[in-house]
Coordinates of C-alpha atoms in Angstrom, one line a residue:
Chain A
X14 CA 5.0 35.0 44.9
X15 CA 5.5 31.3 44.1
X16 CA 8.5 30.6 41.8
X17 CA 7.5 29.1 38.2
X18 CA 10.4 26.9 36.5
X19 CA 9.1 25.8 33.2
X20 CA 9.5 22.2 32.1
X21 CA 9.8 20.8 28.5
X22 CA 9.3 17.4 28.0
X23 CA 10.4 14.9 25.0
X24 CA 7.3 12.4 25.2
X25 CA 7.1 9.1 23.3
X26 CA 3.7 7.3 22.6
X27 CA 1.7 4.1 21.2
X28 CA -1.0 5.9 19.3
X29 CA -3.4 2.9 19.6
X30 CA -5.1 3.2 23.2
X31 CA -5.7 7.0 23.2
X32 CA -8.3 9.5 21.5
X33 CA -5.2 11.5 20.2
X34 CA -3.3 14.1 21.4
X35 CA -5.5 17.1 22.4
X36 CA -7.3 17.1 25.6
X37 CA -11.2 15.1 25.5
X38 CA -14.2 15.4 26.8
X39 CA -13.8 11.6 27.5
X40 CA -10.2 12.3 28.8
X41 CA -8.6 9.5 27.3
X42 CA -6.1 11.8 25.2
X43 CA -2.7 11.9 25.4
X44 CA -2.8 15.4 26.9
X45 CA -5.1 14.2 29.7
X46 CA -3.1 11.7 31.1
X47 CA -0.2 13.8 30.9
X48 CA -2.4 16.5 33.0
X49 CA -3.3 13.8 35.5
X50 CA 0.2 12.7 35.7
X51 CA 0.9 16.7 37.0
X52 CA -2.1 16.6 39.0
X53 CA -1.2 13.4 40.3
X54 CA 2.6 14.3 41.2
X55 CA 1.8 17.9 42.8
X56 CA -2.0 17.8 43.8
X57 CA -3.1 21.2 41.5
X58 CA -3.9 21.5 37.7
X59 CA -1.0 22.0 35.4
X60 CA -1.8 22.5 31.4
X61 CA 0.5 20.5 29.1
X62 CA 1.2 22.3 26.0
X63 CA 2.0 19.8 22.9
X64 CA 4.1 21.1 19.9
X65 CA 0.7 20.0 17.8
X66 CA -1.7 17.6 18.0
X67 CA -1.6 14.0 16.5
X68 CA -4.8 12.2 15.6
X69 CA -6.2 9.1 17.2
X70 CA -4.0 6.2 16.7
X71 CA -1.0 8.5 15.5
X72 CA 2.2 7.6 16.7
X73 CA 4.9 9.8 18.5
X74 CA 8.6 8.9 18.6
X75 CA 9.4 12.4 20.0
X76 CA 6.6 15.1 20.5
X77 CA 7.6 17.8 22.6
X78 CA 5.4 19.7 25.5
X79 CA 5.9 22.1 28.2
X80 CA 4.6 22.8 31.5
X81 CA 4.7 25.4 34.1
X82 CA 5.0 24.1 37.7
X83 CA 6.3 25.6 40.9
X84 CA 9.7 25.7 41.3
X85 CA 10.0 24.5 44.9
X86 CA 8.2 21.4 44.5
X87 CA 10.4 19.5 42.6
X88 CA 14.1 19.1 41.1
X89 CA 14.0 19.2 37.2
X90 CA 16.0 15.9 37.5
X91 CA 13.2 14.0 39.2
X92 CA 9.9 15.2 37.4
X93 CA 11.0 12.4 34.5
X94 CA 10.7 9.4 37.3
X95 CA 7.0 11.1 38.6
X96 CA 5.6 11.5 35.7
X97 CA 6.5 8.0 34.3
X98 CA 5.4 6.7 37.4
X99 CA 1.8 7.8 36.9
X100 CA 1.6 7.5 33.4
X101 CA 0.0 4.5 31.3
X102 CA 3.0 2.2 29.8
X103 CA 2.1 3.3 26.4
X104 CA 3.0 7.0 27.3
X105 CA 6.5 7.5 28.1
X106 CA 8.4 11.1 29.1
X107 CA 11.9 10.3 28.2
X108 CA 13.4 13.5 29.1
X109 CA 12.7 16.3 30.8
X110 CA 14.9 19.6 31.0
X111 CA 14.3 23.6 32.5
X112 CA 13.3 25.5 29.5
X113 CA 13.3 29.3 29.0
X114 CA 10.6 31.1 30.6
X115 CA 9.5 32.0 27.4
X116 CA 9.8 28.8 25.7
X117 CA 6.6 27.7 24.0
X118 CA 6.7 24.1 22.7
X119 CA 3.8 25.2 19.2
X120 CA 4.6 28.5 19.0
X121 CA 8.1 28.4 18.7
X122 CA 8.8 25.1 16.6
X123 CA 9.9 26.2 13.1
X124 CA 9.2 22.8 11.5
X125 CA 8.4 19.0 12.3
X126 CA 9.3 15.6 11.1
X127 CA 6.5 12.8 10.4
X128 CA 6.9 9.7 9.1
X129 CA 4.8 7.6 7.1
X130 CA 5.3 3.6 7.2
X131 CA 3.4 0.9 4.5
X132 CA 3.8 -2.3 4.7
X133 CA 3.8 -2.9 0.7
X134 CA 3.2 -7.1 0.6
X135 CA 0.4 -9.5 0.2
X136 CA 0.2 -10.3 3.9
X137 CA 1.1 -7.4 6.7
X138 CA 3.7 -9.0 9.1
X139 CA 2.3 -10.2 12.7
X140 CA 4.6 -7.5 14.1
X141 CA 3.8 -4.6 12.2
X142 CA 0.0 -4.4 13.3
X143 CA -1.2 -1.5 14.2
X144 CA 2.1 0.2 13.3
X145 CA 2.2 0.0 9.3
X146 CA -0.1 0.7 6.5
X147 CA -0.7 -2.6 4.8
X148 CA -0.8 -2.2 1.3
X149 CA -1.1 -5.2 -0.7
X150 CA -1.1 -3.8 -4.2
X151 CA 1.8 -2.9 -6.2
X152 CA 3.2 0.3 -6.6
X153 CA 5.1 2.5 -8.9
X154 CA 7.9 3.5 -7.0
X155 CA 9.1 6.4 -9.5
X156 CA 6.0 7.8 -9.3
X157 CA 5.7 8.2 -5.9
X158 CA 9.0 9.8 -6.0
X159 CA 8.2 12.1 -8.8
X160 CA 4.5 13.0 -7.0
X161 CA 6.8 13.2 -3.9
X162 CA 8.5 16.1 -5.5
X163 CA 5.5 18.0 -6.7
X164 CA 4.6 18.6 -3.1
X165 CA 8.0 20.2 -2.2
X166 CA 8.2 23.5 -1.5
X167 CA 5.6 26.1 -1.0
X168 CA 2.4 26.0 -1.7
X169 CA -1.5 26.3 -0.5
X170 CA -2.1 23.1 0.9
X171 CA -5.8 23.8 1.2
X172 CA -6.8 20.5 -1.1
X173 CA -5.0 18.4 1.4
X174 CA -6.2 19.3 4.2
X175 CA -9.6 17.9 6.3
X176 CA -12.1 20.6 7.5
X177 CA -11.7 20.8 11.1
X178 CA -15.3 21.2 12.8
X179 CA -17.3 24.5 12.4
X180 CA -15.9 27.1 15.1
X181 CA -12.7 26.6 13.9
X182 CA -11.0 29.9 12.5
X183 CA -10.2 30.1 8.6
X184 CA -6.5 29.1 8.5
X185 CA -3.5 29.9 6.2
X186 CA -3.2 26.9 4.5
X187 CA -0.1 28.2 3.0
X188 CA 3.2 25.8 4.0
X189 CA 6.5 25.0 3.0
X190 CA 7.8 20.7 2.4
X191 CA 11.5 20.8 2.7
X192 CA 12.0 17.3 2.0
X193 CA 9.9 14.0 1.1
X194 CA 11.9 11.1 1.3
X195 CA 11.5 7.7 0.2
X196 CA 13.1 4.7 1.2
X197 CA 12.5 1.0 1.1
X198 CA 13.7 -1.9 3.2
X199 CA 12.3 -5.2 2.4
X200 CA 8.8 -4.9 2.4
X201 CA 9.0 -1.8 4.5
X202 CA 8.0 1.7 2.6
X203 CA 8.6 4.9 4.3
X204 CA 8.2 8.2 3.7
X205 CA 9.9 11.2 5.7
X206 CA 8.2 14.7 5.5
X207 CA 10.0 17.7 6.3
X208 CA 7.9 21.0 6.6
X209 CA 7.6 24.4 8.2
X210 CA 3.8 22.5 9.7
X211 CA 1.1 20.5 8.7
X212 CA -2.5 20.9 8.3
X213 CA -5.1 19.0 9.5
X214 CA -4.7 15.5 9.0
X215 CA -2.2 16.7 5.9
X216 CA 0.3 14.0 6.0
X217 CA -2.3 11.6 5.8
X218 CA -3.6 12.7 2.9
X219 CA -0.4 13.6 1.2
X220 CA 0.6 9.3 1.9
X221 CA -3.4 9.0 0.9
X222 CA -2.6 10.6 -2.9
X223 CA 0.6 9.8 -3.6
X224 CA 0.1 6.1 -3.2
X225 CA -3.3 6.5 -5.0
X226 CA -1.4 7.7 -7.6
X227 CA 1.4 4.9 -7.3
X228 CA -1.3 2.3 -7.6
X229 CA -2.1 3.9 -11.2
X230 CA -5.9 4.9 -9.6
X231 CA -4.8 8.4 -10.3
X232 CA -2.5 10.9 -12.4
X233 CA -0.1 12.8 -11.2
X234 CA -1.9 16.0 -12.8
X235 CA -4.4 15.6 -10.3
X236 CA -1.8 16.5 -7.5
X237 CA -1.3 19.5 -9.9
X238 CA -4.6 20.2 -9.7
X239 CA -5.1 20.4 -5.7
X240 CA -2.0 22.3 -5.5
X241 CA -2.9 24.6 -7.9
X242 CA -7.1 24.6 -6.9
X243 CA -5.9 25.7 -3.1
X244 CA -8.7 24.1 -1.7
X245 CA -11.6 24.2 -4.1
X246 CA -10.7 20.6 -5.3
X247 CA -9.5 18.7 -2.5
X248 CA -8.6 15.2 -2.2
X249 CA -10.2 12.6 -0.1
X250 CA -7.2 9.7 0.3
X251 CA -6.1 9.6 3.6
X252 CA -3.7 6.7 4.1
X253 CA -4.8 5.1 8.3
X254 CA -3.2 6.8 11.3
X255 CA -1.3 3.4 12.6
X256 CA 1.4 4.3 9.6
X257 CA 1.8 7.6 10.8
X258 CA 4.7 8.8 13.5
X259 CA 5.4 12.3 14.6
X260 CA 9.4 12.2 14.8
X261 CA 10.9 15.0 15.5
X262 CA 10.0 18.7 16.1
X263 CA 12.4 21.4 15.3
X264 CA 13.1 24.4 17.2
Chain B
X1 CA -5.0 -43.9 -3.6
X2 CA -4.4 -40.3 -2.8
X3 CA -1.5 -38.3 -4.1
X4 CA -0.1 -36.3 -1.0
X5 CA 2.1 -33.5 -1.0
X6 CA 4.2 -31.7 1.4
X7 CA 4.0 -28.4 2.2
X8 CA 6.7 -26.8 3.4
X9 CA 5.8 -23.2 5.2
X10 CA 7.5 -20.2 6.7
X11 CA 5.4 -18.9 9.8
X12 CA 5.8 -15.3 11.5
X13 CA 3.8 -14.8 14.5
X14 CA 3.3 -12.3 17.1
X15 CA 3.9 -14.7 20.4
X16 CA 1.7 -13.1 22.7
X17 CA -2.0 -14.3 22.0
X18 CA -0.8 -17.7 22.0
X19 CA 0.4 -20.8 24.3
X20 CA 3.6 -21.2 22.4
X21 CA 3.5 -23.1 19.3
X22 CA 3.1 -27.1 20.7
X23 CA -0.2 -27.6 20.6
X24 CA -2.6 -27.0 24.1
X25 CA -5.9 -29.1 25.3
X26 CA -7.2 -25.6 24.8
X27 CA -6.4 -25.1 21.4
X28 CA -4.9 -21.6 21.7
X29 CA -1.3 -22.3 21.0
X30 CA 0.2 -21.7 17.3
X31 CA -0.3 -25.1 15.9
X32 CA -3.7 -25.6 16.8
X33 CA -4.7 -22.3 15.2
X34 CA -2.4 -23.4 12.2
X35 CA -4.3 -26.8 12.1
X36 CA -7.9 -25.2 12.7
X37 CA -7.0 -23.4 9.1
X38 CA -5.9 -26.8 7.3
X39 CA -9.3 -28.1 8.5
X40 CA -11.1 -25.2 7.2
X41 CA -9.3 -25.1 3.7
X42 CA -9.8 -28.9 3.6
X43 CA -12.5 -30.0 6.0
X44 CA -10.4 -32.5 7.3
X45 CA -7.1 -33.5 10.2
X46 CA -4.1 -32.2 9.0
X47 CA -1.2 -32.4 11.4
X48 CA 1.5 -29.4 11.7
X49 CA 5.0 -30.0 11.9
X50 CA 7.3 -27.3 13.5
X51 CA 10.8 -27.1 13.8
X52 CA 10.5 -27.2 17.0
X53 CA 8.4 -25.7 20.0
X54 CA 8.2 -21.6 20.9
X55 CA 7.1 -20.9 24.5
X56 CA 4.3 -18.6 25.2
X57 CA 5.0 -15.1 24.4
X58 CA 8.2 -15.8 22.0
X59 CA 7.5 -14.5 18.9
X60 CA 8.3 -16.1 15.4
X61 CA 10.4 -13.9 12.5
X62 CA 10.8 -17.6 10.5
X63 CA 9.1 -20.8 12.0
X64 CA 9.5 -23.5 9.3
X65 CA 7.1 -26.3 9.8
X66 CA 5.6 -28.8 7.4
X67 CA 2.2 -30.7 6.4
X68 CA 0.8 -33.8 4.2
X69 CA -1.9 -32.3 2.7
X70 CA -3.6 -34.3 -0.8
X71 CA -2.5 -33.3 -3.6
X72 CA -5.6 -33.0 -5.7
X73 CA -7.0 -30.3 -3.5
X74 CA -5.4 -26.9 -4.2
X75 CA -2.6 -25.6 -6.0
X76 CA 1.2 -24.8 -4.3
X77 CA 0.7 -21.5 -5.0
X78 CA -3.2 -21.4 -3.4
X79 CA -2.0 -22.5 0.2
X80 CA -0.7 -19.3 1.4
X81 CA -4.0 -17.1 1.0
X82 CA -6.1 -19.8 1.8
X83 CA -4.5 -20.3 5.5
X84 CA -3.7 -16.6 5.8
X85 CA -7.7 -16.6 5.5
X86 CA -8.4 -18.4 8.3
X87 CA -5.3 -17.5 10.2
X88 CA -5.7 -14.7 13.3
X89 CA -3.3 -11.6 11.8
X90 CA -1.2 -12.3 14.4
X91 CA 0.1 -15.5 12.8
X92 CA 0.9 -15.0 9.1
X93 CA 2.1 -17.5 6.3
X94 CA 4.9 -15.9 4.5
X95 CA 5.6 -18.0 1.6
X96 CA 4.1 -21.7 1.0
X97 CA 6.2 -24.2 -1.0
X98 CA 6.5 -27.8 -2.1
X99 CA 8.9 -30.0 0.3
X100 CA 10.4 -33.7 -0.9
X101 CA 8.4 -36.2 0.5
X102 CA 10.7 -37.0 2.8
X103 CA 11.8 -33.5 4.4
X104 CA 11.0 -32.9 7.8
X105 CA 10.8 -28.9 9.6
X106 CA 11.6 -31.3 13.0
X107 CA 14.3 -33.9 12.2
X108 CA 15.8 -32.0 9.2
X109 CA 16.7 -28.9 10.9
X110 CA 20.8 -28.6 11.6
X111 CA 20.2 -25.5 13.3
X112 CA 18.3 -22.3 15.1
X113 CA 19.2 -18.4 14.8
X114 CA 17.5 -17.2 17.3
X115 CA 17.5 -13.3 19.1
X116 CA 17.0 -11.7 21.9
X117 CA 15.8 -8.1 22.2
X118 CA 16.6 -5.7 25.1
X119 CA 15.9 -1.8 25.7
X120 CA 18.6 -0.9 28.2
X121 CA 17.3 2.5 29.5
X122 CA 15.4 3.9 32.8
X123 CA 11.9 3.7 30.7
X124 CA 11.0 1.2 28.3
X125 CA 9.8 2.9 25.1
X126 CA 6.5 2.5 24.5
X127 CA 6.9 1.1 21.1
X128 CA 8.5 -2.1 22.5
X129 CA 6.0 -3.0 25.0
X130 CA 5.7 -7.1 24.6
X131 CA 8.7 -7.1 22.6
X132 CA 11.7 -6.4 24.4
X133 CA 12.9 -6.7 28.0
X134 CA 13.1 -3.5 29.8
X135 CA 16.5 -3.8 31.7
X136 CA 16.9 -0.3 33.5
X137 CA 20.0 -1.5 35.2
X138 CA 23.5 -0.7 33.7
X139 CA 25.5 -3.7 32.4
X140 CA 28.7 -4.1 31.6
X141 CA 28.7 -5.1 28.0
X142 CA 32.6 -6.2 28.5
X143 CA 31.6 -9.1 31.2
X144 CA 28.6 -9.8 29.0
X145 CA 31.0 -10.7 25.8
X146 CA 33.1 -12.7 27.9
X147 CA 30.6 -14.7 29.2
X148 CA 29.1 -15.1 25.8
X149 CA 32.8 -16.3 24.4
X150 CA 32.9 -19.0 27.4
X151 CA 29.3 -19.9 26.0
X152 CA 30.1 -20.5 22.5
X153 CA 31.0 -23.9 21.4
X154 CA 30.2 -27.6 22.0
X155 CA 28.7 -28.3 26.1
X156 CA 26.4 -29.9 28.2
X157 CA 23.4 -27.4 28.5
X158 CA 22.1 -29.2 31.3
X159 CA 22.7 -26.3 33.6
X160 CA 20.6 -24.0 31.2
X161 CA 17.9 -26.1 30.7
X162 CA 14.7 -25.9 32.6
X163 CA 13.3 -29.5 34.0
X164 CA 10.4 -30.5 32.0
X165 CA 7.0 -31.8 33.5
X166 CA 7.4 -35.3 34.5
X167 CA 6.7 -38.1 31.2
X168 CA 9.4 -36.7 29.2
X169 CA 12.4 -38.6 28.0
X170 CA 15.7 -37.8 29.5
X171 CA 17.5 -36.0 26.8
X172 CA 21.1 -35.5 25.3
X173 CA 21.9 -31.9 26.7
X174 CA 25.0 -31.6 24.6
X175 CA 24.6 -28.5 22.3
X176 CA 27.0 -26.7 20.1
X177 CA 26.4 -22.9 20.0
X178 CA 28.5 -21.7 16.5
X179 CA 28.3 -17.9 17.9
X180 CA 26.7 -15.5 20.5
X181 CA 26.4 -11.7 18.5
X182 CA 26.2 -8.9 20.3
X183 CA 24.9 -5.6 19.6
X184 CA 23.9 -2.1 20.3
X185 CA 22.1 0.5 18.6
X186 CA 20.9 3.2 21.2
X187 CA 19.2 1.5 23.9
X188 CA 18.8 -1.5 22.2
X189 CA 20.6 -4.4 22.7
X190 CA 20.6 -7.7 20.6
X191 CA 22.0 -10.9 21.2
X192 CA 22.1 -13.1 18.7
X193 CA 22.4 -17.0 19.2
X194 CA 23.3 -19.5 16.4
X195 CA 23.6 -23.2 17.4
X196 CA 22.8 -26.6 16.3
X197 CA 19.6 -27.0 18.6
X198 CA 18.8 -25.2 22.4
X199 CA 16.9 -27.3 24.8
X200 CA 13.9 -26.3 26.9
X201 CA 13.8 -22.3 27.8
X202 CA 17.6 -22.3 27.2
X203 CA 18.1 -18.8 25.0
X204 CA 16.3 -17.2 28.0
X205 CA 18.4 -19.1 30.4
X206 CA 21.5 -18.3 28.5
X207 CA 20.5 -14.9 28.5
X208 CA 19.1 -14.0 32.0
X209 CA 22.6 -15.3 33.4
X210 CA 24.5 -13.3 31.1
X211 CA 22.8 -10.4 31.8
X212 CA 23.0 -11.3 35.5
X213 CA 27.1 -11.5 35.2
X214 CA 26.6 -8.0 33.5
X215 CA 24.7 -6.6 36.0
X216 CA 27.5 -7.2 38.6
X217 CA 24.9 -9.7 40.6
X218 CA 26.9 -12.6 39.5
X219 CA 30.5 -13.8 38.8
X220 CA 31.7 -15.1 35.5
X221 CA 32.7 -17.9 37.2
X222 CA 29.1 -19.1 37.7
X223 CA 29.0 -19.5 34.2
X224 CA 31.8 -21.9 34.0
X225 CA 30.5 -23.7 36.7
X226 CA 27.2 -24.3 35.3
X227 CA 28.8 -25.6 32.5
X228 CA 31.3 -27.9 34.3
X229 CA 28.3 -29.1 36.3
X230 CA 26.2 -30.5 33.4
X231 CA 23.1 -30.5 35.2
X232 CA 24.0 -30.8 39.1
X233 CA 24.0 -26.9 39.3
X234 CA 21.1 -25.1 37.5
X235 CA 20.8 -21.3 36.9
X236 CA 17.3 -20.2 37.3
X237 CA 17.9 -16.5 35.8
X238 CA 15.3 -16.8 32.9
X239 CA 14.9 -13.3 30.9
X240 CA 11.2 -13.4 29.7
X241 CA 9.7 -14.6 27.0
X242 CA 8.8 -11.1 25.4
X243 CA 12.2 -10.2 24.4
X244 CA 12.6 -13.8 22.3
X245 CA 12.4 -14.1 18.7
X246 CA 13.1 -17.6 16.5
X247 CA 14.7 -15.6 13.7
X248 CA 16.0 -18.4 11.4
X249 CA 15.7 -22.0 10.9
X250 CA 18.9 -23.8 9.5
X251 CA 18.8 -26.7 7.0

């Protein structure tokens, strides 16, 4: 009986050139190139499991995975070097450690980290495209803080959430926001989301409304209102993908 | 007669689209595209003045440069959106303002801030592709300080400059560098370079042969030489162009 060590990875990505996280038919997803970095390394199929998926053009600073492989092939220490070696530049495994047998890199995270970045100024800076909101108009700062603080807690998050395609099973939409933090810097907005998980394409649309708000294009009693309506009002303000960055998962 | 009035601009760009800011026979260098939108507000020549050149791929945080443009035309305040309009994102007008007829971005400037960016790990992160030099080797950031302090102050450059093509004036090499900075924040690395001009490719000279001293590759003493030599010994350790950034122009 072969051995199985199981691997879990801290992987970094540019959003920009891939079709998201979860594997395509097109196989231009994150998870596919991490699959053909496997296949690549040890010759057999090897499924990558991601902490969650990210959208196309979403950002990771730190998304977690793991992988079962056989334990003779290779020393933990050198799977980093393979896999990087195989990998487009714009997909990066910067570490790589022996995880429990039973380690599951969704299953077992108790909470992740995004970030949301806007670049709140007439022009977008040359160096923040594809990697910042631009958002010309001006915004009421106290408002987003006080919308910000609406969403903590828990609640049914149904009305900020995107319907996935049909097939999909009825979810609970029900989740907990530890924290939203706002800070600025310059021109630079950002906003840090703490929670227990996030539904489909939720942080976007959480940025989406709370800035809609900001700009004065909506009250706050309408964030009221998709809280409360748990999905039978739900909004349609999602702020782009380039602004977005999964930052941390927690275990 | 036509009133003229002098614009006086602050430029960020994204360096690697471009052939450096001088203008190119193939119009695809910063000035040419900056030009191309004077002639489109306008319909006719106006010439661009930088501060000086940028090589391809060296990014801009805060070219200063300057036009003639006639007065009649548009308002101060107009010029920023109207170029931004024509502009590729990658080059963006921060701020637009009236100069004294007499100021020059060129002969007016007493000094350059300028930074270099490098990510000091095994992998380069994929977030700083094109904008930082991946230097997996380990340096030792003692030699690199000392080298830096032998650096700083008032020399003949000559050593550090790279010859230009054949046509071009000889030039005064003698440079006073006020302060080399450096820091570290994870596996970044910045080195910071203030001085009353650099001559041709210098920063990147400057910094290649520090980081070669650091690296263990070279002596310290090579540094002193090159300095003592003022021109009859040249280094050719030139980090690349992605890692430079003209942060500040000094009048």
């Amino acid at each position: 009986m072969t051995d199985i060590l199981r691997l879990k990875m801290l992987i970094a990505y540019d959003g920009r050139p891939f079709r998201g996280w979860q594997s395509q038919a097109t196989k231009d997803a994150v998870q596919d190139h991490m699959e053909a970095a496997f296949a690549k390394t040890i010759g057999g199929r090897v499924v990558v499991h991601g902490s969650g998926r990210t959208d196309a053009g979403v950002h990771a600073l730190a998304q977690i995975a793991h992988a079962d492989v056989p334990a003779a092939r290779l020393e933990v220490s050198a799977w980093r070097g393979a896999l990087n070696n195989f990998l487009p530049p714009e997909i990066r495994v910067l570490r790589v450690s022996r995880a429990a047998p039973d380690f599951h890199a969704r299953f077992h995270a108790r909470g992740k980290i995004y970030t949301y970045r806007m670049w709140n100024a007439s022009y977008l800076h040359p160096l923040e495209i594809g990697r910042a909101w631009h958002m010309p108009s001006k915004l009421d700062l106290d408002i987003l803080r006080q919308g910000a603080q609406m969403l903590e807690g828990k609640h049914d998050f149904a009305g900020f959430a995107a319907n996935r395609a049909p097939g999909y099973a009825a979810e609970d939409t029900v989740r907990t926001i530890q924290h939203i933090c706002l800070t600025r810097r310059g021109d630079l907005l950002n906003l840090r989301f703490e929670g227990n998980g996030f539904l489909y394409k939720m942080v976007r649309l959480l940025t989406g409304t709370l800035v809609r708000c900001a700009q004065g294009r909506a009250e706050l009693t309408f964030i009221k209102e998709l809280l409360a309506g748990k999905g039978a009002k739900k909004t349609s303000f999602a702020a782009p993908a380039e602004g977005l960055y999964l930052t941390r998962v927690l275990y």
